[in-house]
Amino acid sequence: MTFNKLLRFSIALLLSLIGNQAVIVAHDSEAHDGDSKPASFSQVEQYRPTPLPDRVVLTWSDQPTNSIDITWRTDQSVGKPVVEYTCADDLLGDLRSEIPGLGRVTGVTQDFQSDLGACLMHSAQLRGLSPETMYAYRVGDGEHFSEWFQFRTASRSNDPFTFVYFGDAQNEVRSWWSRVVREANQHAPRAAFMLHAGDLVNRANQDADWGEWFGAGGWLNGMIPVIACPGNHEYQNGLSRHWRPQFAFPKNGPPGLEETAYWIDYQGARIISLNSNEKIEQQKSWLEAVLKDPQRPKWTFVTFHHPIFSAAKDRDNPTLRDAWREILEHNHVDLVLQGHDHAYARSGLGGPINLPEGIRKTKSNTVYVVSVSGPKMYSLQETWEVSRVASGGQLFQVIHVQPNQLRYEARLATGELYDAFKLKKDANGNNVLTEQFPHVDEIRR
């Protein structure tokens, strides 16, 4: 090689290295500028559907012992949606050969138009499953399939189980909520379900918001069933048009509130979702009937978005409190799990009250919780009796349920234990609460 050629080669190599370094520096700067979306990468491109299934999520519209509902999304090229499934034990052999006992169910397709474009929403119901059994499944069209997921059906007995409860995710979900849901999975990897107390997203009908929520939850949504109630941010001139196509919840609620107000029984517990955005009075008689059901299990957990007792400054929901509180406490609901206030507050069993004069403190079997899992925080107001509060911390709650007692844990996004108590039922079915505070100062910002 001549000297001139060697010189030109050396200069080109040096410029290439400098260029690569510049690219690296530019990418590093973009990653720390506080923007949750990649630069020059439009939302249309980022959340564009393809023939490959995405946004896979499990829910229940029927009995958790023998059924599961699966929904997912594709582009408009998919003709016939299918679910292939089998007992997970059947996938332990040579997977290059034919899978024994493989079931196949055809799904239902709905054309869907979001603000970012058209897509197809698919749903399928698996029925006649065996209780307490792990199944594997994948969704697709016969040519393009998702990865294989797994889930476990519920037991017919009151076996112990664990579930995770999240307050509002809502804002910057991709950036900040993702670490919370993933940390929750570290502490409850075999959770029976994930319960969301509303405001999963910020803008009810913005596909990018839902894309962030599904992206943050990722494969967990395809393996751990979701139970959710709508928050005010799932409403924009009515319920989000995304809600029913992507979540298949029970239709056992009051007329007009199907899949937003409903109940599910799971291994000795009844989980009730209420819709605190509309038709409050209409839900009273329905709620009373669900709670007075003679087949109601020992434990009862109720979730809705707007709190009976507010945790944030300048917030109060007297209409909701007047409508539902007496029903909840008179019928011995154990836990009321709420969101909305972007702060954390948890009562004991002393009968929490807002402070207007003349309201008598009463003994109650009901523990009220308000929590937040996303990054937006509000200042506290302490106008009701609380055992533990926080303002300025993302949290998730892990609840371990046994036949006669439960343990409640609230954890920070780092996994550190922030609040805990044990609730035990005595011989008369009344709750006895034992505080188990960790040695962690309350967060007040």
Short mmCIF file of C-alpha atoms in Angstrom, two decimals:
data_model
loop_
_atom_site.label_atom_id
_atom_site.label_comp_id
_atom_site.label_asym_id
_atom_site.label_seq_id
_atom_site.Cartn_x
_atom_site.Cartn_y
_atom_site.Cartn_z
CA MET A 1 0.00 0.00 0.00
CA THR A 2 1.42 3.42 -0.98
CA PHE A 3 1.88 6.17 1.54
CA ASN A 4 -0.99 8.25 0.08
CA LYS A 5 -3.38 5.30 0.15
CA LEU A 6 -2.34 4.52 3.71
CA LEU A 7 -2.90 8.15 4.69
CA ARG A 8 -6.36 8.23 3.08
CA PHE A 9 -7.28 4.93 4.79
CA SER A 10 -6.12 6.24 8.18
CA ILE A 11 -8.07 9.47 7.81
CA ALA A 12 -11.23 7.56 6.79
CA LEU A 13 -10.86 5.21 9.75
CA LEU A 14 -10.37 8.14 12.14
CA LEU A 15 -13.44 9.96 10.79
CA SER A 16 -15.46 6.77 11.10
CA LEU A 17 -14.46 6.36 14.74
CA ILE A 18 -15.26 10.00 15.47
CA GLY A 19 -18.63 9.62 13.76
CA ASN A 20 -19.46 6.52 15.75
CA GLN A 21 -18.50 8.25 18.96
CA ALA A 22 -20.72 11.20 18.02
CA VAL A 23 -23.62 8.85 17.45
CA ILE A 24 -23.05 7.19 20.82
CA VAL A 25 -22.95 10.56 22.58
CA ALA A 26 -26.11 11.72 20.80
CA HIS A 27 -28.01 8.59 21.80
CA ASP A 28 -26.85 8.94 25.39
CA SER A 29 -28.11 12.52 25.47
CA GLU A 30 -31.49 11.48 24.07
CA ALA A 31 -31.86 8.77 26.70
CA HIS A 32 -31.55 11.29 29.53
CA ASP A 33 -33.53 14.25 28.24
CA GLY A 34 -36.70 13.26 30.12
CA ASP A 35 -38.66 12.44 26.97
CA SER A 36 -40.30 9.03 27.27
CA LYS A 37 -40.50 8.60 23.47
CA PRO A 38 -37.52 8.06 21.12
CA ALA A 39 -36.53 11.12 19.11
CA SER A 40 -37.83 11.31 15.52
CA PHE A 41 -39.81 8.10 15.98
CA SER A 42 -43.49 8.94 15.54
CA GLN A 43 -46.26 7.42 17.60
CA VAL A 44 -47.79 6.02 14.43
CA GLU A 45 -44.60 4.07 13.75
CA GLN A 46 -44.02 3.13 17.37
CA TYR A 47 -47.48 1.65 17.92
CA ARG A 48 -48.25 0.43 14.42
CA PRO A 49 -49.96 -3.00 14.44
CA THR A 50 -48.49 -5.84 12.38
CA PRO A 51 -49.60 -9.38 11.46
CA LEU A 52 -47.81 -10.53 14.62
CA PRO A 53 -50.09 -10.39 17.68
CA ASP A 54 -49.37 -7.80 20.34
CA ARG A 55 -51.13 -6.37 23.43
CA VAL A 56 -51.98 -9.87 24.63
CA VAL A 57 -53.90 -9.78 27.90
CA LEU A 58 -55.71 -12.34 30.07
CA THR A 59 -58.99 -11.61 31.85
CA TRP A 60 -61.96 -13.53 33.21
CA SER A 61 -65.52 -13.14 32.05
CA ASP A 62 -66.54 -16.43 33.69
CA GLN A 63 -65.29 -18.81 36.37
CA PRO A 64 -61.51 -18.73 37.02
CA THR A 65 -61.61 -22.45 37.84
CA ASN A 66 -62.37 -23.57 34.30
CA SER A 67 -62.04 -20.65 31.90
CA ILE A 68 -59.91 -17.78 30.65
CA ASP A 69 -60.41 -14.94 28.16
CA ILE A 70 -57.64 -13.77 25.84
CA THR A 71 -57.57 -10.58 23.79
CA TRP A 72 -54.92 -9.30 21.40
CA ARG A 73 -54.33 -6.93 18.48
CA THR A 74 -53.07 -7.23 14.89
CA ASP A 75 -53.15 -5.25 11.68
CA GLN A 76 -55.98 -5.70 9.19
CA SER A 77 -54.30 -8.45 7.18
CA VAL A 78 -55.23 -11.19 9.65
CA GLY A 79 -58.19 -13.21 8.46
CA LYS A 80 -58.92 -15.85 11.08
CA PRO A 81 -57.75 -15.40 14.69
CA VAL A 82 -56.99 -18.58 16.59
CA VAL A 83 -55.73 -19.70 19.98
CA GLU A 84 -53.72 -22.89 20.28
CA TYR A 85 -53.49 -24.30 23.79
CA THR A 86 -52.61 -27.39 25.78
CA CYS A 87 -51.65 -28.47 29.28
CA ALA A 88 -48.21 -27.02 29.95
CA ASP A 89 -46.95 -30.47 30.95
CA ASP A 90 -47.43 -31.56 27.35
CA LEU A 91 -44.70 -29.13 26.29
CA LEU A 92 -41.94 -30.84 28.23
CA GLY A 93 -40.86 -33.23 25.49
CA ASP A 94 -39.39 -32.79 22.02
CA LEU A 95 -41.15 -29.64 20.84
CA ARG A 96 -40.05 -30.15 17.24
CA SER A 97 -42.61 -32.92 16.90
CA GLU A 98 -46.39 -32.65 16.96
CA ILE A 99 -47.76 -31.40 20.28
CA PRO A 100 -50.15 -33.95 21.84
CA GLY A 101 -53.58 -32.79 22.94
CA LEU A 102 -53.30 -29.42 21.22
CA GLY A 103 -56.59 -27.54 21.33
CA ARG A 104 -57.59 -24.87 18.85
CA VAL A 105 -60.23 -22.18 19.32
CA THR A 106 -61.32 -19.62 16.75
CA GLY A 107 -61.54 -16.09 18.07
CA VAL A 108 -63.87 -13.19 17.34
CA THR A 109 -62.58 -10.15 15.46
CA GLN A 110 -63.62 -6.53 15.76
CA ASP A 111 -62.56 -3.73 13.42
CA PHE A 112 -61.11 -0.94 15.51
CA GLN A 113 -60.23 2.62 14.56
CA SER A 114 -57.91 4.46 16.93
CA ASP A 115 -56.52 7.95 16.63
CA LEU A 116 -53.36 6.40 15.13
CA GLY A 117 -55.09 4.25 12.53
CA ALA A 118 -57.05 1.08 11.93
CA CYS A 119 -56.40 -2.34 13.43
CA LEU A 120 -58.17 -5.54 14.42
CA MET A 121 -58.98 -6.49 18.00
CA HIS A 122 -59.35 -10.22 18.62
CA SER A 123 -60.78 -12.13 21.55
CA ALA A 124 -61.19 -15.79 22.39
CA GLN A 125 -62.71 -17.72 25.26
CA LEU A 126 -61.25 -20.96 26.55
CA ARG A 127 -63.91 -22.95 28.39
CA GLY A 128 -64.06 -26.41 29.95
CA LEU A 129 -60.57 -26.19 31.41
CA SER A 130 -59.49 -28.28 34.39
CA PRO A 131 -59.14 -26.56 37.78
CA GLU A 132 -55.71 -25.97 39.31
CA THR A 133 -53.94 -26.72 36.04
CA MET A 134 -51.22 -24.87 34.16
CA TYR A 135 -51.98 -24.29 30.49
CA ALA A 136 -49.77 -23.01 27.68
CA TYR A 137 -51.19 -21.05 24.77
CA ARG A 138 -50.32 -18.85 21.85
CA VAL A 139 -52.44 -16.58 19.65
CA GLY A 140 -52.20 -15.95 15.93
CA ASP A 141 -53.78 -16.66 12.56
CA GLY A 142 -52.27 -20.03 11.69
CA GLU A 143 -49.16 -18.47 10.17
CA HIS A 144 -48.11 -15.61 12.43
CA PHE A 145 -48.14 -16.53 16.12
CA SER A 146 -47.20 -14.93 19.40
CA GLU A 147 -44.76 -16.60 21.74
CA TRP A 148 -46.12 -19.28 24.06
CA PHE A 149 -47.61 -17.99 27.32
CA GLN A 150 -48.70 -19.89 30.44
CA PHE A 151 -51.43 -19.43 33.04
CA ARG A 152 -52.91 -21.46 35.86
CA THR A 153 -56.61 -22.03 36.49
CA ALA A 154 -57.97 -21.50 40.00
CA SER A 155 -58.59 -24.24 42.53
CA ARG A 156 -62.13 -25.17 43.57
CA SER A 157 -60.95 -25.03 47.20
CA ASN A 158 -60.11 -22.03 49.36
CA ASP A 159 -56.40 -22.50 48.78
CA PRO A 160 -54.02 -19.64 49.68
CA PHE A 161 -53.21 -17.19 46.91
CA THR A 162 -51.50 -13.86 46.33
CA PHE A 163 -52.54 -10.89 44.22
CA VAL A 164 -51.07 -7.49 43.37
CA TYR A 165 -52.97 -4.20 43.61
CA PHE A 166 -51.96 -1.03 41.75
CA GLY A 167 -53.21 2.52 42.16
CA ASP A 168 -53.06 4.94 39.23
CA ALA A 169 -50.32 4.30 36.67
CA GLN A 170 -51.64 7.06 34.37
CA ASN A 171 -48.66 9.27 33.46
CA GLU A 172 -45.39 8.47 31.69
CA VAL A 173 -46.30 4.84 31.95
CA ARG A 174 -43.56 3.55 29.68
CA SER A 175 -40.84 5.48 31.48
CA TRP A 176 -41.84 5.17 35.11
CA TRP A 177 -44.61 2.64 35.73
CA SER A 178 -42.78 -0.19 33.95
CA ARG A 179 -40.28 -0.59 36.80
CA VAL A 180 -43.10 -0.79 39.34
CA VAL A 181 -45.00 -3.61 37.66
CA ARG A 182 -41.76 -5.50 37.07
CA GLU A 183 -40.65 -5.09 40.67
CA ALA A 184 -44.08 -6.29 41.78
CA ASN A 185 -43.52 -9.44 39.76
CA GLN A 186 -40.27 -10.01 41.65
CA HIS A 187 -42.21 -10.07 44.93
CA ALA A 188 -45.25 -11.98 43.66
CA PRO A 189 -44.08 -14.08 40.70
CA ARG A 190 -47.00 -16.48 41.12
CA ALA A 191 -49.66 -13.80 41.59
CA ALA A 192 -53.17 -15.04 40.86
CA PHE A 193 -54.13 -11.72 39.28
CA MET A 194 -53.19 -8.05 39.01
CA LEU A 195 -55.84 -5.59 40.20
CA HIS A 196 -55.87 -2.02 38.85
CA ALA A 197 -57.94 0.63 40.66
CA GLY A 198 -58.47 2.84 37.60
CA ASP A 199 -56.52 5.44 35.61
CA LEU A 200 -54.41 2.89 33.84
CA VAL A 201 -53.71 5.63 31.28
CA ASN A 202 -53.94 9.40 31.07
CA ARG A 203 -55.92 9.90 27.85
CA ALA A 204 -58.81 7.52 27.41
CA ASN A 205 -58.85 7.34 23.63
CA GLN A 206 -55.17 7.88 22.78
CA ASP A 207 -53.71 4.69 21.36
CA ALA A 208 -50.18 5.71 22.34
CA ASP A 209 -51.22 5.80 26.00
CA TRP A 210 -52.57 2.27 25.77
CA GLY A 211 -49.47 1.25 23.84
CA GLU A 212 -47.35 2.44 26.76
CA TRP A 213 -49.50 0.55 29.28
CA PHE A 214 -49.29 -2.71 27.34
CA GLY A 215 -45.60 -2.18 26.71
CA ALA A 216 -44.86 -1.63 30.39
CA GLY A 217 -46.79 -4.72 31.46
CA GLY A 218 -45.42 -6.72 28.55
CA TRP A 219 -45.58 -10.50 28.81
CA LEU A 220 -46.97 -10.32 32.37
CA ASN A 221 -50.38 -9.36 30.96
CA GLY A 222 -50.36 -12.56 28.93
CA MET A 223 -49.63 -14.78 31.95
CA ILE A 224 -51.33 -13.12 34.94
CA PRO A 225 -55.03 -12.19 34.53
CA VAL A 226 -56.01 -8.55 34.90
CA ILE A 227 -58.90 -7.22 37.00
CA ALA A 228 -59.55 -3.50 36.53
CA CYS A 229 -62.11 -0.81 37.18
CA PRO A 230 -62.24 2.36 35.07
CA GLY A 231 -60.99 5.67 36.44
CA ASN A 232 -61.94 9.16 35.35
CA HIS A 233 -59.09 9.07 32.83
CA GLU A 234 -60.72 6.06 31.17
CA TYR A 235 -63.63 8.40 30.43
CA GLN A 236 -63.74 10.97 27.64
CA ASN A 237 -67.28 11.69 26.51
CA GLY A 238 -68.11 8.26 27.89
CA LEU A 239 -66.10 5.13 28.58
CA SER A 240 -62.90 4.75 26.56
CA ARG A 241 -63.60 3.04 23.26
CA HIS A 242 -60.53 0.88 23.97
CA TRP A 243 -61.96 -0.61 27.19
CA ARG A 244 -64.35 -3.30 26.04
CA PRO A 245 -62.47 -4.44 22.91
CA GLN A 246 -59.31 -5.12 24.93
CA PHE A 247 -60.69 -6.30 28.30
CA ALA A 248 -63.22 -9.14 28.56
CA PHE A 249 -64.65 -8.72 32.05
CA PRO A 250 -67.87 -10.27 33.43
CA LYS A 251 -71.22 -8.90 32.29
CA ASN A 252 -72.91 -9.59 35.63
CA GLY A 253 -73.15 -5.92 36.66
CA PRO A 254 -76.03 -3.43 36.47
CA PRO A 255 -77.44 -2.72 32.99
CA GLY A 256 -75.27 -0.27 31.11
CA LEU A 257 -72.24 -0.91 33.33
CA GLU A 258 -71.26 -4.32 32.00
CA GLU A 259 -67.51 -4.99 32.18
CA THR A 260 -66.99 -1.97 34.45
CA ALA A 261 -69.08 -3.06 37.46
CA TYR A 262 -68.83 -6.81 38.03
CA TRP A 263 -67.75 -9.52 40.45
CA ILE A 264 -65.48 -12.56 40.33
CA ASP A 265 -64.97 -15.34 42.90
CA TYR A 266 -61.46 -16.69 43.35
CA GLN A 267 -60.46 -19.38 45.90
CA GLY A 268 -62.47 -18.19 48.88
CA ALA A 269 -62.60 -14.50 47.97
CA ARG A 270 -65.09 -12.32 46.12
CA ILE A 271 -63.59 -9.44 44.14
CA ILE A 272 -66.07 -6.70 43.24
CA SER A 273 -65.39 -3.88 40.78
CA LEU A 274 -67.53 -0.76 41.01
CA ASN A 275 -67.70 2.12 38.55
CA SER A 276 -67.32 5.37 40.49
CA ASN A 277 -67.65 7.51 37.34
CA GLU A 278 -71.35 7.12 36.65
CA LYS A 279 -74.67 5.63 37.81
CA ILE A 280 -73.63 5.64 41.46
CA GLU A 281 -77.16 5.17 42.80
CA GLN A 282 -77.93 2.44 40.29
CA GLN A 283 -75.09 0.34 41.69
CA LYS A 284 -76.34 0.43 45.30
CA SER A 285 -79.02 -2.25 45.07
CA TRP A 286 -76.81 -4.41 42.87
CA LEU A 287 -73.91 -4.13 45.33
CA GLU A 288 -76.18 -4.95 48.26
CA ALA A 289 -77.43 -8.06 46.48
CA VAL A 290 -73.91 -9.24 45.60
CA LEU A 291 -72.81 -8.78 49.22
CA LYS A 292 -75.88 -10.52 50.67
CA ASP A 293 -75.49 -13.51 48.36
CA PRO A 294 -75.56 -16.61 50.62
CA GLN A 295 -72.85 -18.17 48.43
CA ARG A 296 -70.49 -15.25 49.04
CA PRO A 297 -67.03 -16.49 50.10
CA LYS A 298 -65.35 -15.62 53.38
CA TRP A 299 -63.21 -12.75 52.04
CA THR A 300 -64.51 -9.74 50.10
CA PHE A 301 -62.38 -7.15 48.31
CA VAL A 302 -64.00 -4.18 46.57
CA THR A 303 -62.21 -1.89 44.14
CA PHE A 304 -63.25 1.41 42.58
CA HIS A 305 -61.40 4.53 41.53
CA HIS A 306 -62.59 7.57 43.50
CA PRO A 307 -61.94 7.16 47.24
CA ILE A 308 -64.63 7.05 49.90
CA PHE A 309 -62.14 9.00 52.04
CA SER A 310 -59.78 11.27 50.14
CA ALA A 311 -56.05 11.29 50.72
CA ALA A 312 -55.12 14.39 48.68
CA LYS A 313 -55.67 18.05 49.48
CA ASP A 314 -58.87 19.73 48.30
CA ARG A 315 -60.53 16.45 47.39
CA ASP A 316 -63.68 14.91 48.80
CA ASN A 317 -66.35 12.56 47.44
CA PRO A 318 -69.39 12.95 49.73
CA THR A 319 -71.86 11.62 47.15
CA LEU A 320 -69.89 8.40 46.83
CA ARG A 321 -69.41 8.12 50.58
CA ASP A 322 -73.11 8.64 51.26
CA ALA A 323 -74.07 6.06 48.64
CA TRP A 324 -71.67 3.21 49.29
CA ARG A 325 -69.97 3.46 52.68
CA GLU A 326 -72.80 2.08 54.80
CA ILE A 327 -73.34 -0.81 52.39
CA LEU A 328 -69.65 -1.71 52.43
CA GLU A 329 -69.25 -1.60 56.20
CA HIS A 330 -72.63 -3.08 57.14
CA ASN A 331 -71.88 -6.09 54.93
CA HIS A 332 -68.36 -6.54 56.33
CA VAL A 333 -66.28 -5.88 53.23
CA ASP A 334 -62.68 -6.60 54.22
CA LEU A 335 -60.62 -4.38 51.91
CA VAL A 336 -61.63 -1.36 49.82
CA LEU A 337 -58.89 -0.73 47.24
CA GLN A 338 -58.95 2.69 45.55
CA GLY A 339 -56.89 5.18 43.54
CA HIS A 340 -57.37 8.68 42.08
CA ASP A 341 -55.62 10.80 44.73
CA HIS A 342 -51.99 10.20 43.70
CA ALA A 343 -50.98 9.64 47.31
CA TYR A 344 -51.03 6.73 49.75
CA ALA A 345 -53.28 6.37 52.78
CA ARG A 346 -54.45 3.31 54.68
CA SER A 347 -56.89 3.03 57.56
CA GLY A 348 -57.07 0.62 60.44
CA LEU A 349 -60.39 -0.77 61.67
CA GLY A 350 -61.40 2.30 63.68
CA GLY A 351 -64.00 3.55 61.25
CA PRO A 352 -62.33 6.29 59.17
CA ILE A 353 -64.26 9.54 58.96
CA ASN A 354 -63.95 12.88 57.28
CA LEU A 355 -64.05 15.47 60.02
CA PRO A 356 -67.36 17.39 59.96
CA GLU A 357 -68.76 17.73 63.48
CA GLY A 358 -71.33 15.28 64.71
CA ILE A 359 -70.03 12.20 62.90
CA ARG A 360 -69.36 9.50 65.46
CA LYS A 361 -66.33 7.25 65.28
CA THR A 362 -67.50 3.67 64.76
CA LYS A 363 -65.89 0.27 64.82
CA SER A 364 -65.62 -1.30 61.37
CA ASN A 365 -64.44 -4.54 59.77
CA THR A 366 -63.33 -2.63 56.68
CA VAL A 367 -59.85 -1.38 55.79
CA TYR A 368 -59.71 1.45 53.25
CA VAL A 369 -56.66 1.96 51.03
CA VAL A 370 -55.79 4.69 48.54
CA SER A 371 -52.64 4.12 46.50
CA VAL A 372 -50.65 5.31 43.49
CA SER A 373 -48.22 3.41 41.28
CA GLY A 374 -47.36 6.09 38.72
CA PRO A 375 -45.05 9.12 38.99
CA LYS A 376 -47.61 11.90 39.50
CA MET A 377 -48.00 12.83 43.19
CA TYR A 378 -50.35 15.10 45.16
CA SER A 379 -49.97 16.60 48.63
CA LEU A 380 -51.68 14.88 51.54
CA GLN A 381 -54.69 15.95 53.52
CA GLU A 382 -55.16 14.09 56.78
CA THR A 383 -58.86 14.54 57.40
CA TRP A 384 -59.56 10.92 58.28
CA GLU A 385 -58.03 8.46 60.66
CA VAL A 386 -55.12 6.76 58.97
CA SER A 387 -52.51 4.27 60.05
CA ARG A 388 -49.97 5.02 57.33
CA VAL A 389 -49.59 7.68 54.60
CA ALA A 390 -47.18 8.65 51.84
CA SER A 391 -46.81 11.50 49.40
CA GLY A 392 -44.05 11.25 46.85
CA GLY A 393 -43.52 7.52 46.38
CA GLN A 394 -44.64 5.04 43.74
CA LEU A 395 -46.06 1.94 45.42
CA PHE A 396 -47.52 -1.46 44.70
CA GLN A 397 -49.37 -3.72 47.10
CA VAL A 398 -48.97 -7.48 47.51
CA ILE A 399 -51.79 -9.24 49.36
CA HIS A 400 -51.38 -12.82 50.57
CA VAL A 401 -54.74 -14.48 51.24
CA GLN A 402 -55.28 -17.58 53.39
CA PRO A 403 -58.59 -19.13 54.52
CA ASN A 404 -58.68 -17.27 57.87
CA GLN A 405 -56.12 -14.50 57.57
CA LEU A 406 -54.38 -12.25 55.08
CA ARG A 407 -51.17 -10.26 55.04
CA TYR A 408 -51.08 -6.91 53.28
CA GLU A 409 -47.80 -5.37 52.09
CA ALA A 410 -47.29 -1.99 50.45
CA ARG A 411 -43.89 -1.70 48.80
CA LEU A 412 -42.00 1.14 47.15
CA ALA A 413 -40.85 0.94 43.54
CA THR A 414 -37.51 -0.34 44.85
CA GLY A 415 -39.27 -3.25 46.56
CA GLU A 416 -38.68 -1.86 50.05
CA LEU A 417 -41.49 -2.66 52.48
CA TYR A 418 -43.37 0.54 53.39
CA ASP A 419 -46.54 -0.62 55.14
CA ALA A 420 -47.89 -3.95 56.35
CA PHE A 421 -50.60 -5.47 58.49
CA LYS A 422 -52.21 -8.81 59.18
CA LEU A 423 -55.98 -9.24 59.13
CA LYS A 424 -57.34 -12.30 60.90
CA LYS A 425 -60.92 -13.51 61.22
CA ASP A 426 -62.04 -14.54 64.70
CA ALA A 427 -64.57 -17.27 65.51
CA ASN A 428 -67.46 -14.88 64.77
CA GLY A 429 -66.07 -13.81 61.43
CA ASN A 430 -64.95 -10.39 62.68
CA ASN A 431 -61.61 -8.98 61.62
CA VAL A 432 -58.71 -8.45 64.00
CA LEU A 433 -55.97 -6.21 62.60
CA THR A 434 -52.35 -6.43 63.70
CA GLU A 435 -50.12 -3.59 62.53
CA GLN A 436 -46.73 -4.68 61.20
CA PHE A 437 -45.10 -1.36 60.40
CA PRO A 438 -41.58 -1.61 58.97
CA HIS A 439 -38.83 0.61 60.35
CA VAL A 440 -39.18 3.11 57.51
CA ASP A 441 -40.05 6.79 57.94
CA GLU A 442 -43.22 8.04 56.30
CA ILE A 443 -42.68 9.83 52.99
CA ARG A 444 -44.04 13.37 53.14
CA ARG A 445 -43.04 15.72 50.36
#
